[in-house]
Coordinates of C-alpha atoms in Angstrom, one line a residue:
X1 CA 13.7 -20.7 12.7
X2 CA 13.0 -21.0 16.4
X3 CA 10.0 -20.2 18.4
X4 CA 10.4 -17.0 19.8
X5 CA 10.7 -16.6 23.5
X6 CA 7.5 -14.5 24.4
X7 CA 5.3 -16.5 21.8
X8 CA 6.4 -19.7 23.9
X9 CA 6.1 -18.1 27.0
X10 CA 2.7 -17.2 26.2
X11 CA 2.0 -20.9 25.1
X12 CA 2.3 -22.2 29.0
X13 CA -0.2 -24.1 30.8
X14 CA -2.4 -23.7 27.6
X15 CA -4.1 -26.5 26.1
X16 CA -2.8 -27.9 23.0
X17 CA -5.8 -25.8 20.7
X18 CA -5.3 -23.0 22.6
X19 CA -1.7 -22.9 22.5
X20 CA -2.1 -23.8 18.2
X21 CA -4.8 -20.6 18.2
X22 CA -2.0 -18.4 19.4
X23 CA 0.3 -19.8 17.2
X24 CA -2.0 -19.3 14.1
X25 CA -2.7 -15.8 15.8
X26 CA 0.9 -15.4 15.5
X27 CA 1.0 -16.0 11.8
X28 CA -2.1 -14.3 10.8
X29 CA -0.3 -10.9 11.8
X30 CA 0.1 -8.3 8.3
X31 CA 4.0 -8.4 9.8
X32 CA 4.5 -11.8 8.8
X33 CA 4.6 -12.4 5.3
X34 CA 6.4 -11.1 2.9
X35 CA 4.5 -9.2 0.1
X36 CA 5.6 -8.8 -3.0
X37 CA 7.8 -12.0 -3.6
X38 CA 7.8 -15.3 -5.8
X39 CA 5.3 -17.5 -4.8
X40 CA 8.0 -20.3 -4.5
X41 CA 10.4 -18.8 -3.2
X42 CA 12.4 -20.0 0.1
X43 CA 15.7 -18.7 1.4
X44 CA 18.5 -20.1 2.9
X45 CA 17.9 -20.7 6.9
X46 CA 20.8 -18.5 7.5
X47 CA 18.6 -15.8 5.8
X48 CA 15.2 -15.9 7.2
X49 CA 14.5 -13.4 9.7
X50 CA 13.9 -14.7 13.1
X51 CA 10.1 -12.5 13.2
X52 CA 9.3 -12.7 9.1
X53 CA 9.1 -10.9 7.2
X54 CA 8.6 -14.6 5.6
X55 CA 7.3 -15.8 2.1
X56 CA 3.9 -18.3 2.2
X57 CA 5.7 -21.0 1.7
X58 CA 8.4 -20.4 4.6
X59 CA 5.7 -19.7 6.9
X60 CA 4.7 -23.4 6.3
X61 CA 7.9 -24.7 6.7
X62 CA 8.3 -22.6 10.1
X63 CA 4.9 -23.6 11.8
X64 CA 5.4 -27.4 10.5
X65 CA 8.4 -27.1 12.8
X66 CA 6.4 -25.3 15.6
X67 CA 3.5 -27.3 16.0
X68 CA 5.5 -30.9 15.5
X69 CA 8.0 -29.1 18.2
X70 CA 4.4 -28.7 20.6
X71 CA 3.4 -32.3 20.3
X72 CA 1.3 -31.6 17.3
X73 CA 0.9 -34.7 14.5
X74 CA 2.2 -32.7 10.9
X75 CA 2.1 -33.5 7.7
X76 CA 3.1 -31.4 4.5
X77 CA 0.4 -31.3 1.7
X78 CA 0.5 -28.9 -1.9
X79 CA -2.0 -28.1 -3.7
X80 CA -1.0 -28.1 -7.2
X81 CA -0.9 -25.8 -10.5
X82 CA -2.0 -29.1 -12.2
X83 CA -3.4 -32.4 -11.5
X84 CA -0.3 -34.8 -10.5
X85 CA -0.6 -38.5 -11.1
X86 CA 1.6 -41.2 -9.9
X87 CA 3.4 -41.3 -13.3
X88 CA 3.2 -37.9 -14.1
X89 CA 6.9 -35.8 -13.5
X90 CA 6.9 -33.8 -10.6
X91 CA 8.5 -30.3 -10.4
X92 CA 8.6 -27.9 -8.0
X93 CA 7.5 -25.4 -10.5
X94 CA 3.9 -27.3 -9.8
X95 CA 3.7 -26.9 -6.3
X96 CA 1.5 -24.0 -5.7
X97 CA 0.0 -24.0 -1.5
X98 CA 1.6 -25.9 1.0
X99 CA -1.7 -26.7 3.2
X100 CA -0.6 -28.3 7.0
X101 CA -2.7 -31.7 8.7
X102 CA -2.5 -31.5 12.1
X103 CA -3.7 -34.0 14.7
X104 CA -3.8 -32.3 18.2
X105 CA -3.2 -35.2 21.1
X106 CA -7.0 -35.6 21.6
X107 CA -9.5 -35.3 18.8
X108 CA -9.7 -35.8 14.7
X109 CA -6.9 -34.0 12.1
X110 CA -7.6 -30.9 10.5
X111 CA -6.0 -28.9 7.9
X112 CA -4.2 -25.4 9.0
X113 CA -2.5 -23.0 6.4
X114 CA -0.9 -20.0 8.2
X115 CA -3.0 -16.6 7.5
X116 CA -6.0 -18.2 7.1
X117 CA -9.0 -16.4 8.2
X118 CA -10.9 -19.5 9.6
X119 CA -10.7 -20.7 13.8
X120 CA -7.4 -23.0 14.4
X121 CA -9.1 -26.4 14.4
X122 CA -11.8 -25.8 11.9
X123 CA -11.2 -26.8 7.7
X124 CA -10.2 -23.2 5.9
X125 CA -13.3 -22.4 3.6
X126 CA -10.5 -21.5 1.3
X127 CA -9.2 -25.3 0.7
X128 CA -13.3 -26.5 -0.6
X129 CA -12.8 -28.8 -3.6
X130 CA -9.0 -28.6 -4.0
X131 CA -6.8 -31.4 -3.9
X132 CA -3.8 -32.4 -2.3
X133 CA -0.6 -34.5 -2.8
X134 CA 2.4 -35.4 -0.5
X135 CA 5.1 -38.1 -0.5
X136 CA 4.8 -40.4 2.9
X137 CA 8.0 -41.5 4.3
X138 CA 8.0 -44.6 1.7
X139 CA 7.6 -42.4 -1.1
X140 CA 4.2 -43.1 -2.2
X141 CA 1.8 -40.5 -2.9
X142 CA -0.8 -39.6 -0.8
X143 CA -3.6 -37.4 -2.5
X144 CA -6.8 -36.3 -0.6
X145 CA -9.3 -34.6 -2.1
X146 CA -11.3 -32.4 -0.1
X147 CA -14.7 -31.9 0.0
X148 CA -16.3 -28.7 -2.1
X149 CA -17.9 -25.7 0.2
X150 CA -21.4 -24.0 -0.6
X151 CA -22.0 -20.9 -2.1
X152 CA -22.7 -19.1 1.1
X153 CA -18.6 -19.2 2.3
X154 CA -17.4 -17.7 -1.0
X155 CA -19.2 -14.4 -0.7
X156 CA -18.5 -11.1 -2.5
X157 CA -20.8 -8.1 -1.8
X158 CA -20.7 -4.4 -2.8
X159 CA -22.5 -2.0 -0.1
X160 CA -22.9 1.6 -1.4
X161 CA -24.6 4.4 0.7
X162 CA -24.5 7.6 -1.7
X163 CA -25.8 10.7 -1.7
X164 CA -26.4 12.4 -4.8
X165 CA -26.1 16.4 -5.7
X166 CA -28.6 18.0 -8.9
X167 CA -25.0 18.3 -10.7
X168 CA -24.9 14.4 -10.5
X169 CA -22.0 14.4 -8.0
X170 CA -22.1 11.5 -5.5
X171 CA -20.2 11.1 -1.9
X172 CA -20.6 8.6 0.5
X173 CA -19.7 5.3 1.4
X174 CA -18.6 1.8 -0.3
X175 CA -18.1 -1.4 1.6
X176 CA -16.3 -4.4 -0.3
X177 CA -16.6 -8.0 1.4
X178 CA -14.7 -10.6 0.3
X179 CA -15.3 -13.8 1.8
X180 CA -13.7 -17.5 1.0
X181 CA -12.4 -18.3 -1.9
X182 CA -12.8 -14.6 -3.1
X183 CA -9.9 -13.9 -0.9
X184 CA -7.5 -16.0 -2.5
X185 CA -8.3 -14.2 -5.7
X186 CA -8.0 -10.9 -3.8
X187 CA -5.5 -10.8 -1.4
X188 CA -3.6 -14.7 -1.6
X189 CA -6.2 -15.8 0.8
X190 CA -5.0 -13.3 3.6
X191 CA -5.9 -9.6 5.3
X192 CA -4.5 -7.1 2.7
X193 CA -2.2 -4.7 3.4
X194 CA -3.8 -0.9 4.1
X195 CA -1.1 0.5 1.9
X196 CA -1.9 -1.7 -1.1
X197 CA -5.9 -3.1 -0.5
X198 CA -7.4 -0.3 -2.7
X199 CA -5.0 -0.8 -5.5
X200 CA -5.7 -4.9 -4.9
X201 CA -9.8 -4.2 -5.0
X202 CA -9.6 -2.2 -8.4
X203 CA -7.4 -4.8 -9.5
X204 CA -10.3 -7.1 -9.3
X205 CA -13.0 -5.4 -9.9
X206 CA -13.9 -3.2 -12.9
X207 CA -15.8 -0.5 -11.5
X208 CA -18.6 1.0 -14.2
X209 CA -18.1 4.5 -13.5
X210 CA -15.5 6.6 -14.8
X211 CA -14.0 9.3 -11.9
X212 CA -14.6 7.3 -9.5
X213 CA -12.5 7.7 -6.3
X214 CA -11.4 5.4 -3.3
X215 CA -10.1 6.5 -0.9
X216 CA -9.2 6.1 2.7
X217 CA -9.7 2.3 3.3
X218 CA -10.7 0.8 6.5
X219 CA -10.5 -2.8 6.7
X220 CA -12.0 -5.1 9.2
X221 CA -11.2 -8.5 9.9
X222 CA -14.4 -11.2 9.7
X223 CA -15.1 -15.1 10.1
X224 CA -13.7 -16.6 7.2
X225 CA -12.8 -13.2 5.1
X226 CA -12.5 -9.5 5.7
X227 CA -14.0 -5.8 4.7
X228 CA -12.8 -2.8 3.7
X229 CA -14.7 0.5 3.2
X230 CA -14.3 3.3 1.3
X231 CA -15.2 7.0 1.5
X232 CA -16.4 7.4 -2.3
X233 CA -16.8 10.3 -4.9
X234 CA -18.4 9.8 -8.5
X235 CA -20.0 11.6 -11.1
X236 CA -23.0 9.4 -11.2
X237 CA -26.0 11.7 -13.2
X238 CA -25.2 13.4 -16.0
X239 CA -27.4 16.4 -15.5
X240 CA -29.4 17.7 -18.7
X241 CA -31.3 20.7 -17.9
X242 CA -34.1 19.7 -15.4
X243 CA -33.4 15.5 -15.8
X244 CA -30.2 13.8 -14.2
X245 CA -29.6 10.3 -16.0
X246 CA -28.3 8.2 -12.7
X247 CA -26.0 5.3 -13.1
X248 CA -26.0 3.0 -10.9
X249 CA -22.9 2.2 -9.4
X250 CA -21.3 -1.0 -9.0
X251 CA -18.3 -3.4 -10.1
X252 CA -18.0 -6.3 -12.2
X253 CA -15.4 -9.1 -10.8
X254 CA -12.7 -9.4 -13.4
X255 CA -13.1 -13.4 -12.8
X256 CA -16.6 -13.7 -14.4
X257 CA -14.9 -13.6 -17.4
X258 CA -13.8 -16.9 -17.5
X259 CA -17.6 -18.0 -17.4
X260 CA -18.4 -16.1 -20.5
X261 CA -16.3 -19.0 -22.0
X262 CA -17.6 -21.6 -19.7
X263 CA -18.5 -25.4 -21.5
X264 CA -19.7 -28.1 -20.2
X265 CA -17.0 -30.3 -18.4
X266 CA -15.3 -27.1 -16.9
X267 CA -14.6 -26.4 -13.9
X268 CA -15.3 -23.2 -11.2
X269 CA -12.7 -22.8 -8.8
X270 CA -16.0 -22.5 -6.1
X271 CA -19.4 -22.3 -6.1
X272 CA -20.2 -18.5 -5.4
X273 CA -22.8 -15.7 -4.5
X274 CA -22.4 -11.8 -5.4
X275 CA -24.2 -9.4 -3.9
X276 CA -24.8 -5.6 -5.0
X277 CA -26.9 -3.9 -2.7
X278 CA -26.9 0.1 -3.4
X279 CA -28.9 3.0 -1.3
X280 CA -28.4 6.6 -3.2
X281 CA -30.0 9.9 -1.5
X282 CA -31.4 11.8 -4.5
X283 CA -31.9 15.4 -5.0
X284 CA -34.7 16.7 -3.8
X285 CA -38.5 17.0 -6.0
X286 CA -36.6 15.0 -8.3
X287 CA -38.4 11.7 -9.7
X288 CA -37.6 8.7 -11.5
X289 CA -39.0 8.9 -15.2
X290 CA -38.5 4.7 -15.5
X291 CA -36.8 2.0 -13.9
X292 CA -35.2 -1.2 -15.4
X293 CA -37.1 -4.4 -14.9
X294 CA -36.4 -6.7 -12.8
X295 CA -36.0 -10.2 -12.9
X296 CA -36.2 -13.6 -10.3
X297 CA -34.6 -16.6 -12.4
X298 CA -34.4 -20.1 -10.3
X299 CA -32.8 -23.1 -10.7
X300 CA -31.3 -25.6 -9.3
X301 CA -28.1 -25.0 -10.1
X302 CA -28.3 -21.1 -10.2
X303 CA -30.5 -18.0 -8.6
X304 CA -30.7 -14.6 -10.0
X305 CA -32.9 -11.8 -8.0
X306 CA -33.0 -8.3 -8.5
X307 CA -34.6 -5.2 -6.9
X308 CA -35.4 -1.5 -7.2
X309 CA -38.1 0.9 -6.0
X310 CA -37.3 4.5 -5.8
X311 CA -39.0 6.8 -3.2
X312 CA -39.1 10.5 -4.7
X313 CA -40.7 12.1 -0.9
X314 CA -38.0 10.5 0.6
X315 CA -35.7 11.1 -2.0
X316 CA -34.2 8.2 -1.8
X317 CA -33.4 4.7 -4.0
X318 CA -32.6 1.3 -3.1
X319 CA -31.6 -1.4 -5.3
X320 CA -30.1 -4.9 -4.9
X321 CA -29.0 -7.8 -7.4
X322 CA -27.9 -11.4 -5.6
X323 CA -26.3 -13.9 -7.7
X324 CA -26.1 -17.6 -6.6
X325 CA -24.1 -20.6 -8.5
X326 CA -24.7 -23.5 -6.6
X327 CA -21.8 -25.8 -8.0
X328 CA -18.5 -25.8 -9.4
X329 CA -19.2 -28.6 -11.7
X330 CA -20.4 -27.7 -15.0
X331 CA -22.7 -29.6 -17.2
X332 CA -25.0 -29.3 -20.1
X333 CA -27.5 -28.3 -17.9
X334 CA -25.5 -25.9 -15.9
X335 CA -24.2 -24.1 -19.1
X336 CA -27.8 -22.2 -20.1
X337 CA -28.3 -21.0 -16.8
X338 CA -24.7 -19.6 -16.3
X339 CA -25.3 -17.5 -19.5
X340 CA -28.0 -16.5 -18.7
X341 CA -28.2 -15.1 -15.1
X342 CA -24.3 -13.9 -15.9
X343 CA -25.8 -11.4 -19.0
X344 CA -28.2 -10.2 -16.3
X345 CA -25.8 -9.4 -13.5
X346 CA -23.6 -7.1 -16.5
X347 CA -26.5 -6.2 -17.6
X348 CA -27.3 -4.3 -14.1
X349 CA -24.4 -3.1 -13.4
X350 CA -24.7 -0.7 -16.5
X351 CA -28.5 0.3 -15.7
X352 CA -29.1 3.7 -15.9
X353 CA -32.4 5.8 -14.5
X354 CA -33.7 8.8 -15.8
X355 CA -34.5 11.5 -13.0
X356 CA -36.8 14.3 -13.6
X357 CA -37.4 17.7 -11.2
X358 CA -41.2 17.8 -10.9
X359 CA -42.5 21.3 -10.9

């Protein structure tokens, strides 16, 4: 698939980083790839559409071809369903993310995926602690392993602004972001698509509230990830008489269920933090009866700290849990903590408070 002429236009007199920025630009665009099909799947040349709609791996294909054709050093990496060993049978079945090296004319390689959220010239947070195999010219195998991210670039935080009626009905506003890794789980590591992102978040999260409703997404694009918020309904008291039990909202990643499992030897796919943070207007003269404790666990491979005061003058209670794993690597040591700051974060997301009207 050739260049087309007003991306190459554009591309003149610009430096080679500048001109590869575009480029990436260019394939970060929702129009671009192909939703919906096989992860493997390439067509014929004949086939592929001159502006995509392409498939991930096509998009590779096309900017390896691109950026070789603007002086750019390429080379073609996977990642891989499985570890691959010199005398282990290969299959294309394996290949899972075809991940691009590129050496601009002046300065040190770097590895480009189209989509990613991350500056042209800087390592996607995305590729932390993966490794990668391709076949040189001789048909050795190369395999680099690269180097595992913190906690802080695989971020997933849950913003909810509420406002609660004496009926228990809440409206307001809930802000997903999904950062690193987390967008790979998400969205395949790129900006989802408006018509599909809130069927992709509830796909991903298991929200604790029955009723609840998402609508109207608006998604913004950030460093290294992306938002999207929601204007939100729920029946979050159940009103008896003059008390309203509130549950607190909030959503439980579908993922952390492989840690309920988690042994020593395993492996995370990153090391993580989740955030809740919650804000609900309450009705007025109304007053919490008792709140859950709260609990500050550290160590050094994981942090737990959560957070509530309710204000009945101003009507109003805030609440926060943040959740830190540290590694990906899990040992003996690793295993108690994991348990235990994981039974506290489900445990909070099903924390209800007892509300009374004070006369």
């Amino acid at each position: 698939v050739k260049m087309p002429e007003e991306l190459r236009a554009s591309l003149k007199g610009k430096t080679d980083m500048k001109a590869g920025a575009l480029v990436s630009d260019y394939f970060a665009s929702s129009e671009r790839l192909l939703r919906g099909s096989p992860r493997d799947w390439v067509r014929p040349a004949e086939s592929i559409p001159l502006k995509g709609a392409w498939t991930s791996w096509e998009q590779a294909l096309i900017a390896y071809n691109w950026f070789s054709s603007m002086g750019f050093g390429v080379n073609l990496y996977w990642s891989t369903l499985l570890p691959v060993t010199e005398d282990f049978p290969g299959a294309i079945s394996l290949l899972d993310r075809p991940v691009l090296e590129i050496t601009p004319s002046k300065g040190k390689p770097f590895y480009f995926y189209p989509g990613q959220f991350d500056e042209f010239g800087r390592q996607p947070t995305g590729l932390g602690g993966m490794t990668l195999y391709r076949m040189d010219a001789l048909k050795n195998m190369e395999i680099k392993k690269i180097p595992q991210s913190s906690a802080a670039e695989h971020r997933l935080i849950q913003k909810w602004n509420l406002a609660m009626d004496e009926k228990g009905m809440a409206l307001g506003k809930l802000e997903v972001f999904v950062f690193g890794g987390w967008t790979d789980i998400f969205s395949s590591g790129r900006i989802p698509s408006p018509h599909t992102v809130t069927a992709d978040i509830r796909s991903q999260i298991e929200f604790r509230i029955p009723g609840l409703v998402l609508k109207s997404p608006v998604i913004r694009t950030l460093p290294s990830g992306y938002s999207v918020q929601f204007d939100v309904s729920a029946p979050l008291g159940i009103p008896s008489g003059t008390d309203v039990l509130l549950r607190m909202p909030g959503g439980v990643p579908l993922q952390l269920e492989n840690l309920i499992r988690a042994q020593a030897g395993d492996t995370l796919s990153f090391p993580f933090i989740l955030e809740t943070k919650v804000i609900i207007s309450t009705p007025n003269g109304y007053k919490a009866l008792a709140l859950p404790p709260t609990n500050k666990i550290t160590d050094p491979h994981v942090f737990l700290e959560e957070q509530i005061v309710h204000w009945p003058k101003k009507g109003q209670l805030e609440s926060s849990i943040r959740w830190v794993v540290r590694v990906s690597q899990v040992d003996e040591s690793t295993v108690k903590g994991l348990s235990q700051t994981l039974d506290h974060f489900l445990k909070w997301t099903n924390a209800a408070i007892p509300l009374r009207l004070q006369k």
